[in-house]
Every structure is written in structure tokens, then in C-alpha cells.
Amino acid sequence: MIGAAQQVADPDFNTAVAYPAYNKNLPRVLFDEAHNNFHTTAGRYKPFVDLISSDGYSVVPNGSLFRKRHWGNLRSW
């Protein structure tokens, strides 16, 4: 029998960062959750969110469609 691979987050992954890249003026990361994705900040991507948060990023889940007015002073890369 051949098993099917599954994407499962590792809740025990150590996300501690000894020397965070940012301590003040935290860059903000908007995480797209407006398209009914199964990858969310509280779900499968939680270890990643915890890791970059530990590195000094401010992660903001975004549940609405992106519009020009939402960008304000945000930069994108």
C-alpha cells in the first residue's frame, strides 16, 4: 500500500531566535488569508509565523482583498 503525503505543521519546532534581526521599528508582514487558503497564520504556517515573529517581524493576518487604499505606507518586495 502506498501512503499519501500530507502537509502537517510541526507544533514542537523550536522557533526561538537568539539574536533577532529587529528589536524596534518592526517590519510588518501581511499574511494573505483572504482567498480561503488552508495555509494560515494559526494553522499550517504557525511555526513559520512564530519563527519570523521571534526574529522581530510583526505578522498581521489579512482577511480582506488587497486594495490600493490598504497599502498606505507599506512596502512590498
mmCIF file of N, CA and C in Angstrom:
data_model
loop_
_atom_site.group_PDB
_atom_site.id
_atom_site.type_symbol
_atom_site.label_atom_id
_atom_site.label_comp_id
_atom_site.label_asym_id
_atom_site.label_seq_id
_atom_site.Cartn_x
_atom_site.Cartn_y
_atom_site.Cartn_z
ATOM 1 N N MET A 1 0.840 -1.174 0.000
ATOM 2 C CA MET A 1 0.000 0.000 0.000
ATOM 3 C C MET A 1 0.894 1.248 0.000
ATOM 4 N N ILE A 2 0.564 2.163 -0.842
ATOM 5 C CA ILE A 2 1.318 3.406 -0.936
ATOM 6 C C ILE A 2 0.595 4.476 -0.127
ATOM 7 N N GLY A 3 1.325 5.120 0.770
ATOM 8 C CA GLY A 3 0.730 6.182 1.595
ATOM 9 C C GLY A 3 0.734 7.511 0.863
ATOM 10 N N ALA A 4 -0.175 8.339 1.248
ATOM 11 C CA ALA A 4 -0.252 9.679 0.662
ATOM 12 C C ALA A 4 0.445 10.672 1.583
ATOM 13 N N ALA A 5 1.226 11.533 0.993
ATOM 14 C CA ALA A 5 1.930 12.548 1.785
ATOM 15 C C ALA A 5 0.942 13.608 2.262
ATOM 16 N N GLN A 6 1.178 14.117 3.445
ATOM 17 C CA GLN A 6 0.331 15.170 3.992
ATOM 18 C C GLN A 6 1.198 16.327 4.459
ATOM 19 N N GLN A 7 0.656 17.519 4.354
ATOM 20 C CA GLN A 7 1.343 18.690 4.877
ATOM 21 C C GLN A 7 0.862 18.900 6.301
ATOM 22 N N VAL A 8 1.782 18.733 7.223
ATOM 23 C CA VAL A 8 1.440 18.875 8.631
ATOM 24 C C VAL A 8 2.477 19.776 9.288
ATOM 25 N N ALA A 9 2.002 20.793 9.991
ATOM 26 C CA ALA A 9 2.912 21.685 10.710
ATOM 27 C C ALA A 9 3.495 20.961 11.913
ATOM 28 N N ASP A 10 4.712 21.304 12.261
ATOM 29 C CA ASP A 10 5.365 20.726 13.433
ATOM 30 C C ASP A 10 5.188 21.680 14.605
ATOM 31 N N PRO A 11 4.230 21.417 15.497
ATOM 32 C CA PRO A 11 3.969 22.337 16.609
ATOM 33 C C PRO A 11 5.099 22.381 17.631
ATOM 34 N N ASP A 12 6.005 21.409 17.579
ATOM 35 C CA ASP A 12 7.108 21.357 18.541
ATOM 36 C C ASP A 12 8.398 21.965 18.009
ATOM 37 N N PHE A 13 8.366 22.516 16.788
ATOM 38 C CA PHE A 13 9.547 23.119 16.198
ATOM 39 C C PHE A 13 9.994 24.314 17.037
ATOM 40 N N ASN A 14 11.265 24.364 17.372
ATOM 41 C CA ASN A 14 11.801 25.454 18.194
ATOM 42 C C ASN A 14 12.004 26.691 17.314
ATOM 43 N N THR A 15 11.210 27.721 17.569
ATOM 44 C CA THR A 15 11.257 28.934 16.748
ATOM 45 C C THR A 15 12.025 30.068 17.426
ATOM 46 N N ALA A 16 12.732 29.764 18.489
ATOM 47 C CA ALA A 16 13.484 30.801 19.206
ATOM 48 C C ALA A 16 14.619 31.334 18.333
ATOM 49 N N VAL A 17 14.822 32.635 18.385
ATOM 50 C CA VAL A 17 15.914 33.289 17.649
ATOM 51 C C VAL A 17 16.794 33.979 18.690
ATOM 52 N N ALA A 18 18.027 33.535 18.793
ATOM 53 C CA ALA A 18 18.936 34.063 19.817
ATOM 54 C C ALA A 18 19.224 35.549 19.630
ATOM 55 N N TYR A 19 19.404 35.967 18.396
ATOM 56 C CA TYR A 19 19.727 37.367 18.102
ATOM 57 C C TYR A 19 18.772 37.877 17.023
ATOM 58 N N PRO A 20 17.598 38.362 17.440
ATOM 59 C CA PRO A 20 16.606 38.822 16.455
ATOM 60 C C PRO A 20 17.152 39.933 15.560
ATOM 61 N N ALA A 21 16.753 39.894 14.318
ATOM 62 C CA ALA A 21 17.178 40.901 13.340
ATOM 63 C C ALA A 21 16.583 42.269 13.664
ATOM 64 N N TYR A 22 15.417 42.284 14.275
ATOM 65 C CA TYR A 22 14.732 43.549 14.568
ATOM 66 C C TYR A 22 14.310 43.596 16.029
ATOM 67 N N ASN A 23 14.626 44.696 16.691
ATOM 68 C CA ASN A 23 14.223 44.895 18.079
ATOM 69 C C ASN A 23 13.245 46.054 18.227
ATOM 70 N N LYS A 24 13.318 46.994 17.293
ATOM 71 C CA LYS A 24 12.378 48.106 17.264
ATOM 72 C C LYS A 24 12.111 48.442 15.809
ATOM 73 N N ASN A 25 11.102 49.242 15.556
ATOM 74 C CA ASN A 25 10.679 49.521 14.176
ATOM 75 C C ASN A 25 10.462 48.214 13.421
ATOM 76 N N LEU A 26 9.653 47.357 14.031
ATOM 77 C CA LEU A 26 9.431 46.021 13.479
ATOM 78 C C LEU A 26 8.800 46.077 12.092
ATOM 79 N N PRO A 27 9.399 45.399 11.126
ATOM 80 C CA PRO A 27 8.767 45.331 9.813
ATOM 81 C C PRO A 27 7.481 44.509 9.919
ATOM 82 N N ARG A 28 6.470 44.938 9.201
ATOM 83 C CA ARG A 28 5.182 44.248 9.250
ATOM 84 C C ARG A 28 5.026 43.348 8.033
ATOM 85 N N VAL A 29 4.580 42.127 8.272
ATOM 86 C CA VAL A 29 4.327 41.166 7.212
ATOM 87 C C VAL A 29 2.826 40.920 7.169
ATOM 88 N N LEU A 30 2.200 41.262 6.039
ATOM 89 C CA LEU A 30 0.786 40.957 5.854
ATOM 90 C C LEU A 30 0.686 39.556 5.270
ATOM 91 N N PHE A 31 -0.040 38.708 5.944
ATOM 92 C CA PHE A 31 -0.170 37.315 5.535
ATOM 93 C C PHE A 31 -1.541 37.146 4.901
ATOM 94 N N ASP A 32 -1.569 36.831 3.617
ATOM 95 C CA ASP A 32 -2.814 36.738 2.858
ATOM 96 C C ASP A 32 -3.647 35.543 3.304
ATOM 97 N N GLU A 33 -4.805 35.838 3.892
ATOM 98 C CA GLU A 33 -5.746 34.789 4.273
ATOM 99 C C GLU A 33 -7.124 35.075 3.669
ATOM 100 N N ALA A 34 -7.169 35.888 2.613
ATOM 101 C CA ALA A 34 -8.440 36.322 2.040
ATOM 102 C C ALA A 34 -8.948 35.403 0.933
ATOM 103 N N HIS A 35 -8.230 34.375 0.620
ATOM 104 C CA HIS A 35 -8.627 33.537 -0.515
ATOM 105 C C HIS A 35 -8.964 32.112 -0.085
ATOM 106 N N ASN A 36 -9.417 31.962 1.142
ATOM 107 C CA ASN A 36 -9.799 30.648 1.676
ATOM 108 C C ASN A 36 -8.659 29.639 1.575
ATOM 109 N N ASN A 37 -7.432 30.127 1.743
ATOM 110 C CA ASN A 37 -6.268 29.248 1.727
ATOM 111 C C ASN A 37 -6.265 28.367 2.972
ATOM 112 N N PHE A 38 -5.739 27.183 2.850
ATOM 113 C CA PHE A 38 -5.607 26.349 4.046
ATOM 114 C C PHE A 38 -4.312 26.647 4.779
ATOM 115 N N HIS A 39 -3.438 27.465 4.170
ATOM 116 C CA HIS A 39 -2.233 27.936 4.856
ATOM 117 C C HIS A 39 -2.594 29.220 5.595
ATOM 118 N N THR A 40 -2.615 29.177 6.907
ATOM 119 C CA THR A 40 -2.976 30.344 7.711
ATOM 120 C C THR A 40 -1.934 30.574 8.798
ATOM 121 N N THR A 41 -1.991 31.765 9.386
ATOM 122 C CA THR A 41 -1.039 32.101 10.449
ATOM 123 C C THR A 41 -1.260 31.256 11.697
ATOM 124 N N ALA A 42 -2.474 30.789 11.898
ATOM 125 C CA ALA A 42 -2.769 29.981 13.087
ATOM 126 C C ALA A 42 -2.786 28.488 12.779
ATOM 127 N N GLY A 43 -2.622 28.151 11.506
ATOM 128 C CA GLY A 43 -2.681 26.752 11.108
ATOM 129 C C GLY A 43 -1.339 26.219 10.659
ATOM 130 N N ARG A 44 -1.281 25.808 9.406
ATOM 131 C CA ARG A 44 -0.083 25.146 8.887
ATOM 132 C C ARG A 44 1.149 26.039 8.852
ATOM 133 N N TYR A 45 0.958 27.341 8.785
ATOM 134 C CA TYR A 45 2.110 28.246 8.740
ATOM 135 C C TYR A 45 2.468 28.807 10.117
ATOM 136 N N LYS A 46 1.822 28.316 11.174
ATOM 137 C CA LYS A 46 2.088 28.838 12.516
ATOM 138 C C LYS A 46 3.568 28.729 12.903
ATOM 139 N N PRO A 47 4.249 27.607 12.667
ATOM 140 C CA PRO A 47 5.681 27.564 13.010
ATOM 141 C C PRO A 47 6.492 28.637 12.273
ATOM 142 N N PHE A 48 6.177 28.880 11.000
ATOM 143 C CA PHE A 48 6.868 29.922 10.243
ATOM 144 C C PHE A 48 6.567 31.297 10.827
ATOM 145 N N VAL A 49 5.306 31.545 11.151
ATOM 146 C CA VAL A 49 4.901 32.821 11.752
ATOM 147 C C VAL A 49 5.607 33.012 13.092
ATOM 148 N N ASP A 50 5.660 31.959 13.895
ATOM 149 C CA ASP A 50 6.359 32.042 15.184
ATOM 150 C C ASP A 50 7.843 32.345 14.981
ATOM 151 N N LEU A 51 8.447 31.727 13.969
ATOM 152 C CA LEU A 51 9.872 31.938 13.695
ATOM 153 C C LEU A 51 10.154 33.384 13.297
ATOM 154 N N ILE A 52 9.418 33.923 12.325
ATOM 155 C CA ILE A 52 9.720 35.289 11.901
ATOM 156 C C ILE A 52 9.298 36.301 12.963
ATOM 157 N N SER A 53 8.296 35.958 13.775
ATOM 158 C CA SER A 53 7.938 36.826 14.905
ATOM 159 C C SER A 53 9.079 36.863 15.917
ATOM 160 N N SER A 54 9.697 35.725 16.152
ATOM 161 C CA SER A 54 10.838 35.666 17.069
ATOM 162 C C SER A 54 12.024 36.446 16.527
ATOM 163 N N ASP A 55 12.081 36.613 15.208
ATOM 164 C CA ASP A 55 13.165 37.358 14.581
ATOM 165 C C ASP A 55 12.857 38.853 14.513
ATOM 166 N N GLY A 56 11.693 39.250 15.030
ATOM 167 C CA GLY A 56 11.379 40.664 15.128
ATOM 168 C C GLY A 56 10.364 41.195 14.142
ATOM 169 N N TYR A 57 9.775 40.336 13.353
ATOM 170 C CA TYR A 57 8.748 40.784 12.420
ATOM 171 C C TYR A 57 7.386 40.819 13.113
ATOM 172 N N SER A 58 6.542 41.730 12.696
ATOM 173 C CA SER A 58 5.173 41.791 13.175
ATOM 174 C C SER A 58 4.284 41.187 12.091
ATOM 175 N N VAL A 59 3.675 40.046 12.377
ATOM 176 C CA VAL A 59 2.870 39.347 11.379
ATOM 177 C C VAL A 59 1.401 39.698 11.591
ATOM 178 N N VAL A 60 0.770 40.154 10.507
ATOM 179 C CA VAL A 60 -0.637 40.562 10.554
ATOM 180 C C VAL A 60 -1.421 39.718 9.551
ATOM 181 N N PRO A 61 -2.352 38.882 10.038
ATOM 182 C CA PRO A 61 -3.193 38.146 9.091
ATOM 183 C C PRO A 61 -4.104 39.135 8.362
ATOM 184 N N ASN A 62 -4.207 38.987 7.055
ATOM 185 C CA ASN A 62 -5.054 39.870 6.267
ATOM 186 C C ASN A 62 -6.187 39.046 5.674
ATOM 187 N N GLY A 63 -7.407 39.312 6.142
ATOM 188 C CA GLY A 63 -8.563 38.548 5.691
ATOM 189 C C GLY A 63 -9.385 39.231 4.621
ATOM 190 N N SER A 64 -8.962 40.400 4.161
ATOM 191 C CA SER A 64 -9.727 41.096 3.124
ATOM 192 C C SER A 64 -8.892 41.235 1.863
ATOM 193 N N LEU A 65 -9.578 41.416 0.745
ATOM 194 C CA LEU A 65 -8.876 41.565 -0.520
ATOM 195 C C LEU A 65 -8.002 42.803 -0.482
ATOM 196 N N PHE A 66 -6.843 42.720 -1.097
ATOM 197 C CA PHE A 66 -5.937 43.861 -1.151
ATOM 198 C C PHE A 66 -6.498 44.934 -2.080
ATOM 199 N N ARG A 67 -6.499 46.129 -1.587
ATOM 200 C CA ARG A 67 -6.887 47.295 -2.376
ATOM 201 C C ARG A 67 -5.793 48.328 -2.205
ATOM 202 N N LYS A 68 -5.682 49.229 -3.157
ATOM 203 C CA LYS A 68 -4.646 50.258 -3.081
ATOM 204 C C LYS A 68 -4.704 51.021 -1.767
ATOM 205 N N ARG A 69 -5.887 51.323 -1.282
ATOM 206 C CA ARG A 69 -6.037 52.109 -0.054
ATOM 207 C C ARG A 69 -5.487 51.384 1.178
ATOM 208 N N HIS A 70 -5.384 50.063 1.120
ATOM 209 C CA HIS A 70 -4.859 49.284 2.250
ATOM 210 C C HIS A 70 -3.349 49.402 2.379
ATOM 211 N N TRP A 71 -2.669 49.719 1.285
ATOM 212 C CA TRP A 71 -1.219 49.725 1.297
ATOM 213 C C TRP A 71 -0.639 50.853 2.120
ATOM 214 N N GLY A 72 -1.269 52.037 2.100
ATOM 215 C CA GLY A 72 -0.776 53.158 2.901
ATOM 216 C C GLY A 72 0.723 53.316 2.795
ATOM 217 N N ASN A 73 1.416 53.194 3.921
ATOM 218 C CA ASN A 73 2.868 53.356 3.927
ATOM 219 C C ASN A 73 3.599 52.017 3.882
ATOM 220 N N LEU A 74 2.925 50.989 3.432
ATOM 221 C CA LEU A 74 3.561 49.668 3.350
ATOM 222 C C LEU A 74 4.423 49.580 2.103
ATOM 223 N N ARG A 75 5.471 48.792 2.212
ATOM 224 C CA ARG A 75 6.329 48.492 1.061
ATOM 225 C C ARG A 75 6.202 47.026 0.760
ATOM 226 N N SER A 76 6.358 46.680 -0.484
ATOM 227 C CA SER A 76 6.342 45.261 -0.849
ATOM 228 C C SER A 76 7.644 44.919 -1.554
ATOM 229 N N TRP A 77 8.019 43.662 -1.435
ATOM 230 C CA TRP A 77 9.245 43.181 -2.070
ATOM 231 C C TRP A 77 8.903 42.045 -2.986
#
